[in-house]
Short mmCIF file of C-alpha atoms and ligand atoms in Angstrom, two decimals:
data_model
loop_
_atom_site.label_atom_id
_atom_site.label_comp_id
_atom_site.label_asym_id
_atom_site.label_seq_id
_atom_site.Cartn_x
_atom_site.Cartn_y
_atom_site.Cartn_z
CA UNK P 267 23.29 8.28 -12.89
CA UNK P 268 20.81 6.01 -11.14
CA UNK P 269 21.56 2.32 -10.72
CA UNK P 270 18.66 1.47 -13.02
CA UNK P 271 17.05 3.85 -15.50
CA UNK P 272 14.12 2.52 -17.45
CA UNK P 273 12.88 4.73 -20.27
CA UNK P 274 9.71 4.32 -22.29
CA UNK P 275 9.56 0.56 -21.94
CA UNK P 276 6.98 -1.02 -24.23
CA UNK P 277 6.22 -4.71 -24.34
CA UNK P 278 3.64 -6.49 -26.44
CA UNK P 279 2.81 -10.12 -27.15
CA UNK P 280 1.45 -11.19 -30.50
CA UNK P 281 -1.26 -13.79 -29.82
CA UNK P 282 -3.88 -15.48 -32.02
CA UNK P 283 -6.49 -13.12 -30.51
CA UNK P 284 -4.48 -10.00 -31.28
CA UNK P 285 -1.56 -8.10 -29.87
CA UNK P 286 -1.52 -7.89 -26.07
CA UNK P 287 -0.09 -4.48 -25.25
CA UNK P 288 1.11 -5.44 -21.80
CA UNK P 289 3.43 -2.51 -21.07
CA UNK P 290 2.97 0.85 -22.75
CA UNK P 291 5.56 3.46 -22.01
CA UNK P 292 6.90 2.81 -18.54
CA UNK P 293 9.77 4.93 -17.20
CA UNK P 294 11.34 4.94 -13.76
CA UNK P 295 14.64 5.10 -11.93
CA UNK P 296 15.93 3.21 -8.92
CA UNK P 297 18.93 4.26 -6.86
CA UNK P 298 21.07 2.22 -4.52
CA UNK P 299 19.43 1.62 -1.19
CA UNK P 300 16.05 2.84 -2.43
CA UNK P 301 12.83 0.92 -2.86
CA UNK P 302 10.48 1.44 -5.75
CA UNK P 303 7.04 -0.02 -5.22
CA UNK P 304 5.13 -0.98 -8.36
CA UNK P 305 1.46 -1.34 -7.61
CA UNK P 306 -1.66 -2.04 -9.61
CA UNK P 307 -4.41 -4.57 -10.09
CA UNK P 308 -3.85 -7.94 -11.66
CA UNK P 309 -2.93 -7.63 -15.33
CA UNK P 310 -1.68 -4.05 -15.10
CA UNK P 311 1.74 -5.03 -16.45
CA UNK P 312 3.80 -5.05 -13.25
CA UNK P 313 5.40 -8.46 -13.70
CA UNK P 314 5.90 -8.13 -17.43
CA UNK P 315 7.78 -4.88 -16.78
CA UNK P 316 10.35 -6.50 -14.51
CA UNK P 317 10.46 -9.84 -16.32
CA UNK P 318 11.36 -7.93 -19.46
CA UNK P 319 14.24 -6.25 -17.64
CA UNK P 320 15.49 -9.75 -16.77
CA UNK P 321 14.82 -10.86 -20.35
CA UNK P 322 12.30 -13.43 -19.19
CA UNK P 323 9.61 -12.59 -21.75
CA UNK P 324 10.48 -14.71 -24.77
CA UNK P 325 8.44 -13.91 -27.87
CA UNK P 326 7.65 -10.41 -26.69
CA UNK P 327 8.16 -7.31 -28.81
CA UNK P 328 10.16 -4.93 -26.69
CA UNK P 329 11.26 -1.33 -27.13
CA UNK P 330 12.71 1.37 -24.91
CA UNK P 331 15.81 1.14 -22.78
CA UNK P 332 16.74 -0.15 -19.34
CA UNK P 333 20.17 1.06 -18.31
CA UNK P 334 21.67 -0.87 -15.42
CA UNK P 335 24.90 0.89 -14.47
CA UNK P 336 24.89 2.21 -17.99
CA UNK P 337 24.44 -1.15 -19.80
CA UNK P 338 21.14 -1.66 -21.58
CA UNK P 339 19.52 -4.80 -20.20
CA UNK P 340 17.28 -4.99 -23.25
CA UNK P 341 20.15 -5.40 -25.71
CA UNK P 342 22.88 -6.99 -23.60
CA UNK P 343 24.30 -10.25 -25.00
CA UNK P 344 22.92 -13.50 -23.57
CA UNK P 345 26.16 -14.37 -21.85
CA UNK P 346 26.50 -11.00 -20.17
CA UNK P 347 22.88 -11.23 -19.13
CA UNK P 348 23.37 -14.67 -17.59
CA UNK P 349 26.33 -13.36 -15.61
CA UNK P 350 24.27 -10.44 -14.42
CA UNK P 351 21.23 -12.42 -13.28
CA UNK P 352 21.65 -13.49 -9.70
CA UNK P 353 25.02 -11.83 -9.26
CA UNK P 354 23.99 -8.23 -9.95
CA UNK P 355 20.21 -8.49 -9.98
CA UNK P 356 18.49 -10.98 -7.70
CA UNK P 357 14.86 -12.03 -7.90
CA UNK P 358 12.36 -13.08 -5.28
CA UNK P 359 9.01 -14.49 -6.33
CA UNK P 360 5.70 -15.16 -4.68
CA UNK P 361 6.23 -18.88 -4.92
CA UNK P 362 9.60 -19.96 -3.52
CA UNK P 363 9.26 -23.28 -5.30
CA UNK P 364 9.69 -21.43 -8.57
CA UNK P 365 13.26 -20.72 -7.46
CA UNK P 366 14.00 -23.64 -5.19
CA UNK P 367 14.32 -27.03 -6.86
CA UNK P 368 12.25 -29.55 -4.88
CA UNK P 369 14.78 -32.36 -5.31
CA UNK P 370 17.89 -30.57 -4.08
CA UNK P 371 18.81 -29.67 -0.54
CA UNK P 372 18.32 -26.00 0.22
CA UNK P 373 21.94 -25.35 1.20
CA UNK P 374 23.21 -27.12 -1.88
CA UNK P 375 21.14 -24.87 -4.11
CA UNK P 376 22.66 -21.76 -2.58
CA UNK P 377 26.13 -23.32 -2.89
CA UNK P 378 25.58 -24.04 -6.58
CA UNK P 379 24.39 -20.51 -7.13
CA UNK P 380 27.50 -19.12 -5.44
CA UNK P 381 29.83 -21.40 -7.40
CA UNK P 382 28.12 -20.73 -10.72
CA UNK P 383 29.03 -17.07 -10.43
CA UNK P 384 32.22 -17.27 -8.41
CA UNK P 385 34.41 -19.88 -10.04
CA UNK P 386 37.13 -19.23 -7.49
CA UNK P 387 34.92 -20.32 -4.58
CA UNK P 388 35.71 -23.80 -3.26
CA UNK P 389 32.93 -26.15 -2.26
CA UNK P 390 33.78 -25.50 1.40
CA UNK P 391 33.63 -21.74 0.93
CA UNK P 392 30.34 -22.00 -0.93
CA UNK P 393 28.91 -24.20 1.81
CA UNK P 394 30.06 -21.71 4.45
CA UNK P 395 28.40 -18.88 2.55
CA UNK P 396 25.17 -20.88 2.19
CA UNK P 397 24.98 -21.57 5.92
CA UNK P 398 25.82 -17.96 6.74
CA UNK P 399 23.10 -16.73 4.43
CA UNK P 400 20.51 -19.07 5.93
CA UNK P 401 21.48 -17.80 9.38
CA UNK P 402 21.31 -14.23 8.18
CA UNK P 403 17.71 -14.61 7.05
CA UNK P 404 16.68 -16.10 10.37
CA UNK P 405 16.64 -19.84 9.66
CA UNK P 406 17.35 -21.48 13.03
CA UNK P 407 20.14 -24.07 13.10
CA UNK P 408 21.19 -23.12 9.61
CA UNK P 409 23.93 -25.76 9.30
CA UNK P 410 21.39 -28.49 9.91
CA UNK P 411 18.58 -26.92 7.89
CA UNK P 412 20.92 -26.45 4.95
CA UNK P 413 20.77 -30.21 4.51
CA UNK P 414 17.01 -30.31 4.26
CA UNK P 415 14.81 -30.22 1.18
CA UNK P 416 12.46 -27.33 0.39
CA UNK P 417 9.38 -29.37 1.33
CA UNK P 418 10.78 -29.71 4.85
CA UNK P 419 10.61 -25.94 5.26
CA UNK P 420 7.44 -24.01 6.16
CA UNK P 421 6.16 -21.42 3.66
CA UNK P 422 7.80 -18.57 5.57
CA UNK P 423 11.07 -20.51 5.87
CA UNK P 424 11.06 -21.21 2.15
CA UNK P 425 10.58 -17.53 1.49
CA UNK P 426 13.53 -16.78 3.78
CA UNK P 427 15.60 -19.38 1.95
CA UNK P 428 14.75 -17.74 -1.37
CA UNK P 429 15.79 -14.37 0.05
CA UNK P 430 19.04 -15.99 1.21
CA UNK P 431 19.60 -17.30 -2.30
CA UNK P 432 18.77 -13.93 -3.88
CA UNK P 433 21.22 -12.18 -1.54
CA UNK P 434 23.96 -14.81 -1.64
CA UNK P 435 25.87 -13.01 -4.35
CA UNK P 436 25.27 -9.62 -2.88
CA UNK P 437 23.35 -8.19 -5.85
CA UNK P 438 22.99 -4.45 -6.31
CA UNK P 439 19.31 -4.75 -7.17
CA UNK P 440 16.61 -7.13 -6.01
CA UNK P 441 13.32 -7.50 -7.81
CA UNK P 442 10.67 -8.92 -5.50
CA UNK P 443 7.46 -9.93 -7.27
CA UNK P 444 4.64 -10.28 -4.73
CA UNK P 445 7.10 -11.78 -2.23
CA UNK P 446 4.66 -12.09 0.64
CA UNK P 447 1.29 -12.52 -1.03
CA UNK P 448 1.08 -16.21 -0.22
CA UNK P 449 2.00 -15.79 3.45
CA UNK P 450 -0.20 -15.11 6.44
CA UNK P 451 -0.11 -11.63 7.93
CA UNK P 452 2.35 -12.34 10.76
CA UNK P 453 4.86 -14.12 8.56
CA UNK P 454 4.39 -11.45 5.90
CA UNK P 455 5.35 -8.75 8.42
CA UNK P 456 8.42 -10.73 9.47
CA UNK P 457 9.56 -11.26 5.91
CA UNK P 458 9.07 -7.58 5.04
CA UNK P 459 11.01 -6.60 8.15
CA UNK P 460 13.76 -8.95 7.13
CA UNK P 461 13.93 -7.60 3.59
CA UNK P 462 14.01 -4.04 4.86
CA UNK P 463 16.77 -4.81 7.34
CA UNK P 464 18.92 -6.64 4.82
CA UNK P 465 18.35 -3.97 2.22
CA UNK P 466 19.51 -1.33 4.68
CA UNK P 467 22.49 -3.40 5.69
CA UNK P 468 23.71 -3.98 2.16
CA UNK P 469 22.43 -0.82 0.50
CA UNK P 470 20.61 -2.91 -2.07
CA UNK P 471 18.11 -1.30 -4.42
CA UNK P 472 14.73 -2.98 -4.37
CA UNK P 473 11.83 -3.10 -6.77
CA UNK P 474 8.80 -4.40 -4.92
CA UNK P 475 5.87 -5.50 -7.04
CA UNK P 476 2.59 -5.85 -5.24
CA UNK P 477 -1.13 -5.29 -5.50
CA UNK P 478 -1.09 -4.55 -1.76
CA UNK P 479 -0.76 -0.88 -0.95
CA UNK P 480 -0.06 -1.86 2.64
CA UNK P 481 3.23 -3.43 1.58
CA UNK P 482 4.10 -0.34 -0.40
CA UNK P 483 3.27 1.96 2.52
CA UNK P 484 5.63 0.01 4.69
CA UNK P 485 8.48 -0.47 2.26
CA UNK P 486 8.65 1.90 -0.67
CA UNK P 487 10.40 5.22 -1.03
CA UNK P 488 8.90 5.81 -4.44
CA UNK P 489 5.71 4.47 -5.95
CA UNK P 490 4.72 3.66 -9.52
CA UNK P 491 1.01 3.02 -9.93
CA UNK P 492 0.22 1.06 -13.08
CA UNK P 493 -3.08 0.65 -14.84
CA UNK P 494 -3.73 -1.04 -18.15
CA UNK P 495 -0.02 -1.42 -18.92
CA UNK P 496 0.94 2.17 -18.39
CA UNK P 497 1.83 4.39 -15.46
CA UNK P 498 -1.17 6.15 -13.98
CA UNK P 499 0.86 8.00 -11.37
CA UNK P 500 4.40 8.06 -10.08
CA UNK P 501 6.02 9.89 -7.20
CA UNK P 502 7.36 9.66 -3.69
CA UNK P 503 5.47 7.55 -1.20
CA UNK P 504 4.05 10.65 0.44
CA UNK P 505 2.63 11.83 -2.85
CA UNK P 506 0.98 8.48 -3.44
CA UNK P 507 -0.63 8.38 -0.02
CA UNK P 508 -1.44 11.94 0.84
CA UNK P 509 -1.38 13.87 -2.40
CA UNK P 510 -2.51 11.34 -4.94
CA UNK P 511 -3.83 12.91 -8.13
CA UNK P 512 -5.02 10.04 -10.26
CA UNK P 513 -8.51 8.71 -9.44
CA UNK P 514 -7.13 5.19 -9.88
CA UNK P 515 -4.59 5.72 -7.08
CA UNK P 516 -7.36 7.17 -4.95
CA UNK P 517 -9.56 4.19 -5.78
CA UNK P 518 -6.79 1.75 -4.85
CA UNK P 519 -6.33 3.45 -1.49
CA UNK P 520 -10.05 3.39 -0.78
CA UNK P 521 -10.28 -0.29 -1.62
CA UNK P 522 -7.61 -1.38 0.89
CA UNK P 523 -8.95 -2.38 4.31
CA UNK P 524 -6.21 -0.80 6.39
CA UNK P 525 -6.17 2.34 4.27
CA UNK P 526 -9.89 2.84 4.73
CA UNK P 527 -9.36 2.23 8.45
CA UNK P 528 -11.78 2.69 11.31
CA UNK P 529 -15.41 2.85 10.39
CA UNK P 530 -14.86 4.07 6.85
CA UNK P 531 -16.47 1.78 4.35
CA UNK P 532 -14.37 -0.02 1.79
CA UNK P 533 -15.05 1.03 -1.76
CA UNK P 534 -13.91 -1.47 -4.33
CA UNK P 535 -13.16 0.08 -7.73
CA UNK P 536 -16.20 -0.80 -9.85
CA UNK P 537 -15.73 -2.54 -13.19
CA UNK P 538 -12.90 -4.59 -14.61
CA UNK P 539 -9.40 -3.75 -15.81
CA UNK P 540 -9.32 -3.19 -19.59
CA UNK P 541 -8.54 -5.74 -22.25
CA UNK P 542 -4.97 -5.13 -23.31
CA UNK P 543 -5.88 -6.22 -26.84
CA UNK P 544 -8.78 -3.79 -27.29
CA UNK P 545 -7.91 -0.80 -25.17
CA UNK P 546 -10.58 1.83 -24.50
CA UNK P 547 -10.27 5.12 -26.36
CA UNK P 548 -8.96 8.19 -24.54
CA UNK P 549 -7.90 7.58 -20.97
CA UNK P 550 -7.66 3.86 -20.40
CA UNK P 551 -9.24 4.29 -16.93
CA UNK P 552 -12.21 6.36 -18.11
CA UNK P 553 -14.78 3.53 -18.18
CA UNK P 554 -14.25 3.03 -14.43
CA UNK P 555 -13.51 6.58 -13.40
CA UNK P 556 -15.99 8.37 -11.11
CA UNK P 557 -14.69 11.71 -12.42
CA UNK P 558 -14.91 11.01 -16.14
CA UNK P 559 -15.15 14.13 -18.32
CA UNK P 560 -15.90 14.37 -22.02
CA UNK P 561 -12.29 14.73 -23.09
CA UNK P 562 -11.32 11.61 -21.09
CA UNK P 563 -13.28 9.51 -23.57
CA UNK P 564 -11.29 10.69 -26.55
CA UNK P 565 -7.97 12.19 -25.39
CA UNK P 566 -5.35 10.08 -23.64
CA UNK P 567 -3.86 12.24 -20.87
CA UNK P 568 -0.07 12.35 -20.93
CA UNK P 569 1.94 11.65 -17.83
CA UNK P 570 2.64 15.17 -16.63
CA UNK P 571 4.07 16.75 -13.48
CA UNK P 572 1.49 17.56 -10.85
CA UNK P 573 1.43 21.06 -9.42
CA UNK P 574 4.70 22.04 -7.79
CA UNK P 575 6.45 18.68 -7.67
CA UNK P 576 8.19 17.68 -10.92
CA UNK P 577 8.92 14.22 -9.46
CA UNK P 578 5.22 13.59 -9.01
CA UNK P 579 3.56 12.81 -12.33
CA UNK P 580 0.06 11.72 -13.15
CA UNK P 581 -1.82 10.83 -16.32
CA UNK P 582 -5.16 12.48 -15.66
CA UNK P 583 -7.01 15.52 -16.95
CA UNK P 584 -8.20 16.64 -13.52
CA UNK P 585 -6.74 19.95 -12.33
CA UNK P 586 -3.36 19.83 -10.62
CA UNK P 587 -4.74 21.12 -7.34
CA UNK P 588 -7.11 18.17 -6.97
CA UNK P 589 -4.74 16.28 -4.70
CA UNK P 590 -5.50 13.86 -1.93
CA UNK P 591 -8.74 12.78 -0.36
CA UNK P 592 -9.74 15.96 1.45
CA UNK P 593 -13.02 17.78 0.96
CA UNK P 594 -11.42 20.70 -0.92
CA UNK P 595 -9.84 18.36 -3.44
CA UNK P 596 -13.11 16.53 -3.85
CA UNK P 597 -14.94 19.82 -4.48
CA UNK P 598 -12.34 20.70 -7.10
CA UNK P 599 -12.77 17.37 -8.81
CA UNK P 600 -16.54 17.70 -8.81
CA UNK P 601 -16.32 21.20 -10.27
CA UNK P 602 -13.88 20.01 -12.92
CA UNK P 603 -16.25 17.23 -13.86
CA UNK P 604 -19.08 19.77 -14.23
CA UNK P 605 -16.86 22.05 -16.34
CA UNK P 606 -15.60 19.03 -18.23
CA UNK P 607 -19.10 18.18 -19.26
CA UNK P 608 -19.39 21.58 -20.85
CA UNK P 609 -16.09 21.11 -22.64
CA UNK P 610 -13.80 23.30 -20.49
CA UNK P 611 -10.24 22.02 -20.26
CA UNK P 612 -9.34 20.96 -16.73
CA UNK P 613 -5.63 20.58 -17.16
CA UNK P 614 -3.24 21.84 -19.79
CA UNK P 615 -1.52 19.30 -22.02
CA UNK P 616 1.85 18.39 -20.56
CA UNK P 617 4.86 16.39 -21.50
CA UNK P 618 4.66 12.66 -21.66
CA UNK P 619 7.04 9.88 -20.89
CA UNK P 620 4.71 7.46 -22.55
CA UNK P 621 6.16 8.29 -25.93
CA UNK P 622 2.96 10.04 -27.00
CA UNK P 623 3.32 12.94 -29.39
CA UNK P 624 4.78 15.79 -27.42
CA UNK P 625 5.03 19.29 -28.72
CA UNK P 626 5.67 20.89 -25.33
CA UNK P 627 8.77 23.04 -24.97
CA UNK P 628 11.01 21.51 -22.33
CA UNK P 629 12.72 23.62 -19.72
CA UNK P 630 16.26 23.27 -18.45
CA UNK P 631 15.50 20.37 -16.15
CA UNK P 632 13.76 18.39 -18.84
CA UNK P 633 10.24 19.10 -17.67
CA UNK P 634 7.96 21.44 -19.57
CA UNK P 635 8.99 25.02 -18.93
CA UNK P 636 5.54 25.80 -17.59
CA UNK P 637 6.05 23.24 -14.79
CA UNK P 638 9.71 23.83 -14.12
CA UNK P 639 10.76 24.41 -10.52
CA UNK P 640 13.15 27.20 -9.61
CA UNK P 641 16.62 25.76 -9.16
CA UNK P 642 17.50 24.50 -5.68
CA UNK P 643 13.98 23.43 -4.80
CA UNK P 644 14.06 19.87 -3.54
CA UNK P 645 11.72 17.89 -5.65
CA UNK P 646 13.44 14.73 -6.84
CA UNK P 647 12.10 11.39 -5.88
CA UNK P 648 14.78 11.40 -3.23
CA UNK P 649 13.42 14.59 -1.73
CA UNK P 650 10.47 13.03 0.04
CA UNK P 651 10.58 13.11 3.81
CA UNK P 652 10.43 9.62 5.23
CA UNK P 653 7.22 9.98 7.11
CA UNK P 654 5.09 6.98 7.69
CA UNK P 655 1.50 7.10 6.64
CA UNK P 656 -1.01 7.02 9.44
CA UNK P 657 -1.81 3.36 9.02
CA UNK P 658 0.33 0.34 9.38
CA UNK P 659 -0.71 -2.51 7.22
CA UNK P 660 2.33 -4.67 6.97
CA UNK P 661 4.02 -4.60 10.34
CA UNK P 662 6.18 -2.16 12.15
CA UNK P 663 8.79 0.22 10.88
CA UNK P 664 11.12 2.00 13.16
CA UNK P 665 12.10 5.53 12.41
CA UNK P 666 15.41 5.35 10.69
CA UNK P 667 16.62 7.83 8.17
CA UNK P 668 19.28 6.81 5.77
CA UNK P 669 22.75 7.15 7.06
CA UNK P 670 25.85 7.66 4.99
CA UNK P 671 25.72 6.05 1.59
CA UNK P 672 21.93 5.99 1.59
CA UNK P 673 21.77 3.17 4.07
CA UNK P 674 18.68 2.48 6.01
CA UNK P 675 18.57 0.52 9.16
CA UNK P 676 15.67 -1.65 10.03
CA UNK P 677 15.86 -0.35 13.56
CA UNK P 678 15.61 -2.39 16.67
CA UNK P 679 12.48 -4.04 15.47
CA UNK P 680 14.10 -5.12 12.25
CA UNK P 681 13.50 -8.80 12.54
CA UNK P 682 10.94 -11.26 13.65
CA UNK P 683 11.69 -13.88 16.21
CA UNK P 684 15.02 -15.44 15.43
CA UNK P 685 15.83 -12.89 12.80
CA UNK P 686 19.00 -11.46 14.25
CA UNK P 687 21.74 -11.84 11.72
CA UNK P 688 24.20 -13.34 14.14
CA UNK P 689 26.78 -13.97 11.47
CA UNK P 690 29.88 -12.22 10.37
CA UNK P 691 28.77 -12.35 6.77
CA UNK P 692 30.16 -9.43 4.87
CA UNK P 693 29.75 -8.13 1.39
CA UNK P 694 31.81 -9.94 -1.15
CA UNK P 695 33.25 -6.63 -2.27
CA UNK P 696 34.33 -5.64 1.19
CA UNK P 697 31.23 -3.90 2.37
CA UNK P 698 30.75 -0.71 0.44
CA UNK P 699 29.56 0.48 -2.90
N1 LIG F 174 3.58 -14.47 -22.69
C1 LIG F 174 2.47 -13.74 -22.72
N2 LIG F 174 1.66 -13.79 -23.81
C2 LIG F 174 0.54 -13.06 -23.87
N3 LIG F 174 0.11 -12.22 -22.89
C3 LIG F 174 0.89 -12.13 -21.79
C4 LIG F 174 2.10 -12.89 -21.65
N4 LIG F 174 2.64 -12.59 -20.44
C5 LIG F 174 1.81 -11.70 -19.87
N5 LIG F 174 0.76 -11.43 -20.67
C6 LIG F 174 -0.34 -10.49 -20.38
O1 LIG F 174 0.20 -9.24 -20.05
C7 LIG F 174 -0.65 -8.59 -19.12
C8 LIG F 174 0.15 -8.07 -17.97
O2 LIG F 174 0.57 -9.18 -17.18
P1 LIG F 174 1.39 -9.03 -15.84
O3 LIG F 174 1.71 -10.42 -15.37
O4 LIG F 174 2.51 -8.10 -16.02
O5 LIG F 174 0.34 -8.38 -14.88
P2 LIG F 174 0.52 -8.05 -13.36
O6 LIG F 174 0.19 -6.62 -13.20
O7 LIG F 174 1.85 -8.49 -12.88
O8 LIG F 174 -0.62 -8.93 -12.72
P3 LIG F 174 -0.54 -10.08 -11.63
O9 LIG F 174 -0.51 -9.35 -10.33
O10 LIG F 174 -1.80 -10.85 -11.84
O11 LIG F 174 0.69 -10.86 -11.92
C9 LIG F 174 -1.72 -9.59 -18.72
O12 LIG F 174 -2.89 -9.29 -19.45
C10 LIG F 174 -1.15 -10.90 -19.17
O13 LIG F 174 -2.16 -11.81 -19.52
#
């Protein structure tokens, strides 16, 4: 069982203007030591997805399940949920001041956090932990800086302090919501390096929300691309970068400066994201899609496995073989669009994890029999080779496969200046899972 298993999550907000259908059938899994990147334009439902897991969406109508070590976060009692937040699941936000109280010293805030969850910890122990954590995240002179207020820290330092706070209780999962968006490129690279190194050290699972595909390329093992509140595509990082199927994923890649690289021209995705109150008919992306076919306007494509990889799913009617940005794939897409205009089906109906009506017969592995892989073929999300894409948007990453227990080391370059841990801080549980 994965550490976190989210199934068919749906979240809507009743408002005077109508019901905002913010999240519509999102499913994913995250294992220990792995990073799931959730990417999409503003308003695609990324934050609502994770805030709902943390039960931070009051007034929302929620359905589905989110099993964290088997307990459903969506139905857990308030007390159990409070105990879990921070201790088991940590959060890092774009704005550190949303976590750090401006009127309390930074060290004190970490101490309070430690003591709130560990009643047995004395004030001295909590203080020691706070200073250790600040040192671990690369704050110079941590004992002295612990006695400063958040406004005395630079933006990057505040972000480090928030990471220290999120890690202080050694959570199993960290949710980072645009953690580096507000930082300049150099500091961003340092913070991402730091997160990667600490994640590898403590085998923490990470959900990284971002609109920046560069961050995902540098951090994520698996990628969930969201559009209009639902998954457009999901798969290993390699699938997302080299074998993307959904035109939205392709559009996102082509609209990122570093992804376009060299002399290639940037192509912003034309048009606007949809209203989540009045969703378009058919495929929610069809009004902006350069490959729109007739059926896209009326039939909502289910999220179905792409070609030979059951872990790679896409919600698009284009043929399975239309993968990536090569000329062959483009020719296939163009032909499908031509055929589509004359009514020919480009892709068979598949299964759906969006909760849409599904009459497909499932095979042994839970995917439609027609897509099922022969047994023994590596294809899970964990089966992706850890190759880096050919562009490096967010800083460096050293080669470093996962060692025993799924650990990943940040490599020798795993920290910015002053980022060596330099402390004997160990996991509260003795260092292993
Ligand atoms: N409490 C709420 N009431 C009504 N609508 C909401 C509420 N919270 C979020 N929404 C709407 O849900 C949609 C998804 O929001 P969400 O914050 O998840 O997007 P996002 O993909 O994280 O975008 P961003 O990167 O801008 O944060 C948006 O249209 C937003 O306006």
